[in-house]
Coordinates of C-alpha atoms in Angstrom, one line a residue:
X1 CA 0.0 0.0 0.0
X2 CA 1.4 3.3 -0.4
X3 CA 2.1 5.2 2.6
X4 CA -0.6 7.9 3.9
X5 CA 0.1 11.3 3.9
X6 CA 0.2 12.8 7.5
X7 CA -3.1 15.5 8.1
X8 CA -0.5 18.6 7.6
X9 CA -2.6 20.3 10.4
X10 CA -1.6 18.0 13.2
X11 CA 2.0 17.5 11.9
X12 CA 5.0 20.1 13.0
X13 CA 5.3 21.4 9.6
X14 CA 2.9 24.3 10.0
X15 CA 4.0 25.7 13.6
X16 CA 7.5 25.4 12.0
X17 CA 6.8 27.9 9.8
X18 CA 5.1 29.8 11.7
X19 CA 7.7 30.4 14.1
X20 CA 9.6 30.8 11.2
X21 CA 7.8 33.1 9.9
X22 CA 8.0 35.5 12.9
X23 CA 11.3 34.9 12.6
X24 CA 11.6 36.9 9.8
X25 CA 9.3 39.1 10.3
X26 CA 12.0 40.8 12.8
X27 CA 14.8 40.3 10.5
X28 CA 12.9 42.1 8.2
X29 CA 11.8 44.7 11.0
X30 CA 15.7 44.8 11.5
X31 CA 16.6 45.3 8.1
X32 CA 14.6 48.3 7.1
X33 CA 15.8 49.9 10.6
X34 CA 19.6 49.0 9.5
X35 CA 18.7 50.1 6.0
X36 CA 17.7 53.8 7.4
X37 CA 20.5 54.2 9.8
X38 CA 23.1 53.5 7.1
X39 CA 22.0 55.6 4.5
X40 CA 21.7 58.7 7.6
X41 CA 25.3 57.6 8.2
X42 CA 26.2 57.5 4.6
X43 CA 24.7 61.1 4.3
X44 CA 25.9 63.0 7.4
X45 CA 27.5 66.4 6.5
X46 CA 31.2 67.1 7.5
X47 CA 30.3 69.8 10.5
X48 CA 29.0 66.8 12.1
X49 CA 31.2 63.9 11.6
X50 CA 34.8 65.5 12.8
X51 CA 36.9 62.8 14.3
X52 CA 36.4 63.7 17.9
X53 CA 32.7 64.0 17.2
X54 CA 33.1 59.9 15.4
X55 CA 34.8 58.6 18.5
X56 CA 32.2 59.8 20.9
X57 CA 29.1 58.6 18.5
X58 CA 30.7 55.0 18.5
X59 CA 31.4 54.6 22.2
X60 CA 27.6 56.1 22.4
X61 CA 26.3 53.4 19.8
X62 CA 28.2 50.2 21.2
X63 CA 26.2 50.9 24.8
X64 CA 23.3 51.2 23.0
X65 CA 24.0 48.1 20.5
X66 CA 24.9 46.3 23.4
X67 CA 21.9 46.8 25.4
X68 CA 19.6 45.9 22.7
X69 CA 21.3 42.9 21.9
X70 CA 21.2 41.8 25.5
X71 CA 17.6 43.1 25.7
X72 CA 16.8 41.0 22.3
X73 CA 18.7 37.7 23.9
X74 CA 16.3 38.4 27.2
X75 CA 13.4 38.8 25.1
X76 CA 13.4 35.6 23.3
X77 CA 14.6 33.6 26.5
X78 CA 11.4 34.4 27.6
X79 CA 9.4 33.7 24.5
X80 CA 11.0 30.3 24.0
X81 CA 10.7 29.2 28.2
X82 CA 7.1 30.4 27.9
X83 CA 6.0 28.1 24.6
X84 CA 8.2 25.3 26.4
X85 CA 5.7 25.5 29.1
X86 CA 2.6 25.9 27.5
X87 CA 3.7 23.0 25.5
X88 CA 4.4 20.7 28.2
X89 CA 1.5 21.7 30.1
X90 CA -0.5 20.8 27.1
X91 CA 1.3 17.7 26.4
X92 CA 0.8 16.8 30.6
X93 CA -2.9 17.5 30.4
X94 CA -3.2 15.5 27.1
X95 CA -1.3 12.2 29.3
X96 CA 1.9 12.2 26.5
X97 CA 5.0 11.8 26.9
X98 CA 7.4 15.3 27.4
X99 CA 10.6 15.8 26.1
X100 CA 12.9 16.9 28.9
X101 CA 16.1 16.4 27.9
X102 CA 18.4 16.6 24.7
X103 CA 21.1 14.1 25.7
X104 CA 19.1 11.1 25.3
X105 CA 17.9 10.4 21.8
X106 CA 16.5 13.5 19.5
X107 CA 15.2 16.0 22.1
X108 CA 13.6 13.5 23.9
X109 CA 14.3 10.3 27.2
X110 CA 15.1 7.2 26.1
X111 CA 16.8 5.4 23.7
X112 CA 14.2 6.3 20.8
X113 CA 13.7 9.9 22.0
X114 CA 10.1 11.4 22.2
X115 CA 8.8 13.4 19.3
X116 CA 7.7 17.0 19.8
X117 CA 3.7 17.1 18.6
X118 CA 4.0 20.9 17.6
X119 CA 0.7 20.2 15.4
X120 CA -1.4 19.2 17.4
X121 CA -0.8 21.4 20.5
X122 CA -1.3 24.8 18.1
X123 CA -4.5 22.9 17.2
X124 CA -5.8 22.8 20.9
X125 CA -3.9 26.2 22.3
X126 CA -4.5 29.5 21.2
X127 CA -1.0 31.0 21.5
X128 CA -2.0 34.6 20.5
X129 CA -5.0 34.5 22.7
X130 CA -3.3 32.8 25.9
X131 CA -0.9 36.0 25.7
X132 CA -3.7 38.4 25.9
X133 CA -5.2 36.0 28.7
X134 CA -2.1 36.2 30.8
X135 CA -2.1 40.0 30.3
X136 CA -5.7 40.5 32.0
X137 CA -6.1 38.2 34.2
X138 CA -5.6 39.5 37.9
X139 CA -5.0 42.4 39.1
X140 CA -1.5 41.4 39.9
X141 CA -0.4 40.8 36.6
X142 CA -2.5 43.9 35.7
X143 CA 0.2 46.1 37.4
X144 CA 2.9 44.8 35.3
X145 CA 0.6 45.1 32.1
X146 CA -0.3 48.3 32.7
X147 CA 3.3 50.2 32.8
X148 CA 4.1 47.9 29.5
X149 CA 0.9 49.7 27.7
X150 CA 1.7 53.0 29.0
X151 CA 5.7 52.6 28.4
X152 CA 4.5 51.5 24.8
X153 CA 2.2 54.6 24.4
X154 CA 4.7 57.2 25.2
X155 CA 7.3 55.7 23.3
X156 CA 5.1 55.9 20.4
X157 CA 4.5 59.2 20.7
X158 CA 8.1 60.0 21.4
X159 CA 8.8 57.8 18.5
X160 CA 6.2 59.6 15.8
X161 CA 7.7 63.4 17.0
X162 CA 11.6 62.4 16.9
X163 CA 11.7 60.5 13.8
X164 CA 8.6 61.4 12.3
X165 CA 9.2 65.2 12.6
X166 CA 11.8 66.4 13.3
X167 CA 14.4 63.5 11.7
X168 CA 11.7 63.0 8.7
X169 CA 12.4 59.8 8.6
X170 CA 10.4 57.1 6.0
X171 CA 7.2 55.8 7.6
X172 CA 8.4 52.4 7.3
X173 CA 10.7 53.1 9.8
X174 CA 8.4 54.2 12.1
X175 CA 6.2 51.7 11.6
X176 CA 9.4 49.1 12.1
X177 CA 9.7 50.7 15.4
X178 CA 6.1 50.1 16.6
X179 CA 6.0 46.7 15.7
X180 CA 9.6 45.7 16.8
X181 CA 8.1 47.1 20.6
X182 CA 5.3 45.4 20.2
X183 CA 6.5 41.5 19.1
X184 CA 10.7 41.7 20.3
X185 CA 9.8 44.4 23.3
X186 CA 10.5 47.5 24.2
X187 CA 13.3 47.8 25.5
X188 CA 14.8 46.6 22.4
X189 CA 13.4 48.9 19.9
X190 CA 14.1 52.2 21.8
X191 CA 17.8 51.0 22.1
X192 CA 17.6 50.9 18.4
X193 CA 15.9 53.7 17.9
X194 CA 18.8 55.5 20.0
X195 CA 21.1 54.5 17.7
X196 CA 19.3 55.3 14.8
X197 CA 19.0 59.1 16.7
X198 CA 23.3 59.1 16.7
X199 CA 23.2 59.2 13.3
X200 CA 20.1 62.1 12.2
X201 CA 21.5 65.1 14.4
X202 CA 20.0 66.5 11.9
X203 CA 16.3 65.9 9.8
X204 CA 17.0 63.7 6.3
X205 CA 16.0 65.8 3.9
X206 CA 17.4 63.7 0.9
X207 CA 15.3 60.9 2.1
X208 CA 11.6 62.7 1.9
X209 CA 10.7 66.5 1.4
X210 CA 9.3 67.4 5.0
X211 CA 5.8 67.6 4.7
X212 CA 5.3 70.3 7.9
X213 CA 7.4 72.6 9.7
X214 CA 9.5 71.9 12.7
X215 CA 7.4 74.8 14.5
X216 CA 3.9 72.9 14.0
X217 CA 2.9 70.4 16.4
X218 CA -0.3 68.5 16.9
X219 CA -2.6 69.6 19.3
X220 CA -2.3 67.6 22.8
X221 CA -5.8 66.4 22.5
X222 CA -4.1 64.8 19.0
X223 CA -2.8 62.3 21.5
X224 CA -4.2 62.3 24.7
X225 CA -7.5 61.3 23.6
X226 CA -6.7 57.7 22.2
X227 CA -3.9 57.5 24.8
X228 CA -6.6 58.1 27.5
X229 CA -9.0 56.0 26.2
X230 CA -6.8 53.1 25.8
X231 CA -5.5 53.5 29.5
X232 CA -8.6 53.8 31.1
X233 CA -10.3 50.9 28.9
X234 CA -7.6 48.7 30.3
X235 CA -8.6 49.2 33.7
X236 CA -12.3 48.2 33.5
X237 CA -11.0 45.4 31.8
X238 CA -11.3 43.1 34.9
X239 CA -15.3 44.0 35.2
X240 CA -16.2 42.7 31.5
X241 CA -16.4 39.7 30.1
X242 CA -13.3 37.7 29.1
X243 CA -13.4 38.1 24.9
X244 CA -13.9 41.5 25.1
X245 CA -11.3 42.5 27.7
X246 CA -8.7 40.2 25.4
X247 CA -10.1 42.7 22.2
X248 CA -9.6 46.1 24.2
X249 CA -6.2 44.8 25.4
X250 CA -5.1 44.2 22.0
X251 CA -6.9 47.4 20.3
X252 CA -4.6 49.5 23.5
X253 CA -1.2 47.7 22.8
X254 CA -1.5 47.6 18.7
X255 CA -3.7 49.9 17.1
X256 CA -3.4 52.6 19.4
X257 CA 0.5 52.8 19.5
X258 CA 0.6 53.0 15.6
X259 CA -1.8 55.5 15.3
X260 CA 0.2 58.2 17.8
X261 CA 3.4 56.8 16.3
X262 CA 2.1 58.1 13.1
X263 CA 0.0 60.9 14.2
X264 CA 2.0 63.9 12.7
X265 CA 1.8 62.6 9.4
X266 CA -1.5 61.1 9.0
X267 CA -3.7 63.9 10.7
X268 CA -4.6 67.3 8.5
X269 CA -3.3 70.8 9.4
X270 CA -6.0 72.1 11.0
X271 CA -5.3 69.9 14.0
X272 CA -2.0 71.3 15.1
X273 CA -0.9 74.9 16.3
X274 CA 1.9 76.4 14.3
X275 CA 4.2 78.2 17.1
X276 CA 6.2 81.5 17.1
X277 CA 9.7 79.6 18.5
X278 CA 11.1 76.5 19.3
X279 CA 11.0 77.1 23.1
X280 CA 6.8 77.3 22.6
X281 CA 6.6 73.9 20.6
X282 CA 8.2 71.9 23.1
X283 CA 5.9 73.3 25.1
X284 CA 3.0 72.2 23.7
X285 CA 4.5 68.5 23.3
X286 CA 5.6 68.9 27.2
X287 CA 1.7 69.6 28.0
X288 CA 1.1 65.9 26.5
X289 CA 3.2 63.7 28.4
X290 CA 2.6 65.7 31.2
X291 CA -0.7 64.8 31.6
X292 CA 0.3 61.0 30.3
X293 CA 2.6 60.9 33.3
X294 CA -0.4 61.8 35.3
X295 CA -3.2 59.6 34.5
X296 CA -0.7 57.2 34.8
X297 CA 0.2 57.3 38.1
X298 CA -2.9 57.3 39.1
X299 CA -3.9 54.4 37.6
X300 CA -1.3 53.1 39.1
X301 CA -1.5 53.9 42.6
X302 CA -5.3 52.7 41.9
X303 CA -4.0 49.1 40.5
X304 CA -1.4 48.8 43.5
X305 CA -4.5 49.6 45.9
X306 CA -6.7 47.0 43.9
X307 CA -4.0 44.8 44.0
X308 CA -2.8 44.5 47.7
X309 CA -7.0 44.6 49.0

């Protein structure tokens, strides 16, 4: 007889290439970050690229390079331990057999090994959703949830004015940022994203014409609106109903940080204030994080509260 074909959706082909697949994703998240601090390298002017001024930038961006790449080793320690467990919990609950050693056979005990069931355990778990589960639900994990959403809103916004403004850089570097803090974390990214700001002392105009002043800036309400909204529809999250708190936790850590990210290029005119002088932009920007630093503090004195009752 000829040999039957295995049903591709329990064999360990598809979360293979998954994983893969994200995989790449960040290499490619990488790359176009890479590809934009090169050519800003490539294309500084001499008054800023004196010898003294070179030796300081490359001390500057080894610390930074080197704290990313320890935050990016961190990262995905974590990533892999907590996929390890959710697969052997699946695998426990399921009475099969659980790889826990790579000495004896392929990954597995014994002289034969035991095979990994990747197939099968992506059909029964919901990785993506588990995440979200995790995120919102106690109030003790809340806490920790909380100052990642709010660390990940005001980055974007940071984000969105620095290189969206006032370095013009392309939106897909931007965009490379957002999603590099969302999927490899944050602390990763804004290392990056320092480097990348060692290299544009000044805005890259041979990249993109800028499409708005230096002196205009977006009205705080711009961004605190959706920043508020997001925060405070995280922490009703543990009074509704389980599907919906997993949706507003992922519209508050996704959509919303792209939007402000992206902010002073997507909104019209009309909703920003052109300024007489520099000192009366930042300003302006101050007035926004000001009252982001605010609301969350208190939301965070309220979670602690909820959390030691």
């Amino acid at each position: 007889m000829a040999p039957v074909e295995p049903d591709l959706t329990s064999s360990n082909t598809i979360p293979i290439a998954l994983f893969s697949s994200q995989i790449l994703l960040v290499a490619g998240l990488i790359a176009t970050i890479f590809t934009t601090t090169r050519r800003a390298w490539r294309t500084l002017p001499p008054s800023y690229n004196t010898r003294r001024q070179q030796a300081w930038r490359r001390r500057v961006v080894l610390v930074f390079a080197g704290l990313a790449l320890a935050s990016l080793a961190l990262e995905s320690a974590l990533a892999v331990t907590w996929r390890v467990l959710s697969y052997r919990d699946w695998a426990r609950q399921g009475d099969l057999d659980v790889p826990n050693s790579i000495w004896a056979g392929w990954y597995g005990t014994g002289e034969d090994g035991v095979g990994l069931r990747l197939g099968g355990w992506m059909q029964d778990v919901d990785l993506v959703r588990e995440a979200a589960g995790y995120a919102v639900r106690s109030p003790r994990v809340f806490v920790w949830t909380h100052q990642l959403v709010t660390g990940l809103i005001t980055a974007s916004i940071f984000m969105g004015i620095e290189a969206g403004q006032r370095r013009n850089l392309p939106v897909s570097t931007i965009i490379s940022f957002v999603l590099l803090s969302q999927i490899c974390g944050l602390s990763f990214a804004q290392h990056l994203f320092f480097v990348l700001i060692m290299y544009t002392p000044i805005p890259l105009y041979s990249v993109l014409p800028p499409r708005r002043d230096h002196l205009w800036t977006p009205r705080p309400v711009v961004y605190l609106i959706p920043a508020i909204l997001a925060l405070v529809g995280l922490h009703v999250l543990p009074n509704i109903e389980d599907d919906l708190a997993i949706t507003v936790y992922r519209v508050a850590y996704f959509v919303v940080p792209l939007y402000l990210a992206l902010a002073v290029r997507l909104i019209p005119s009309s909703w920003g204030t052109h300024h007489p002088d520099t000192r009366s932009a930042h300003r302006a920007l101050h007035t926004t994080f000001y009252y982001l630093g605010l609301l969350s503090l208190l939301l965070q004195f309220k979670q602690l509260a909820l959390t030691l009752l």
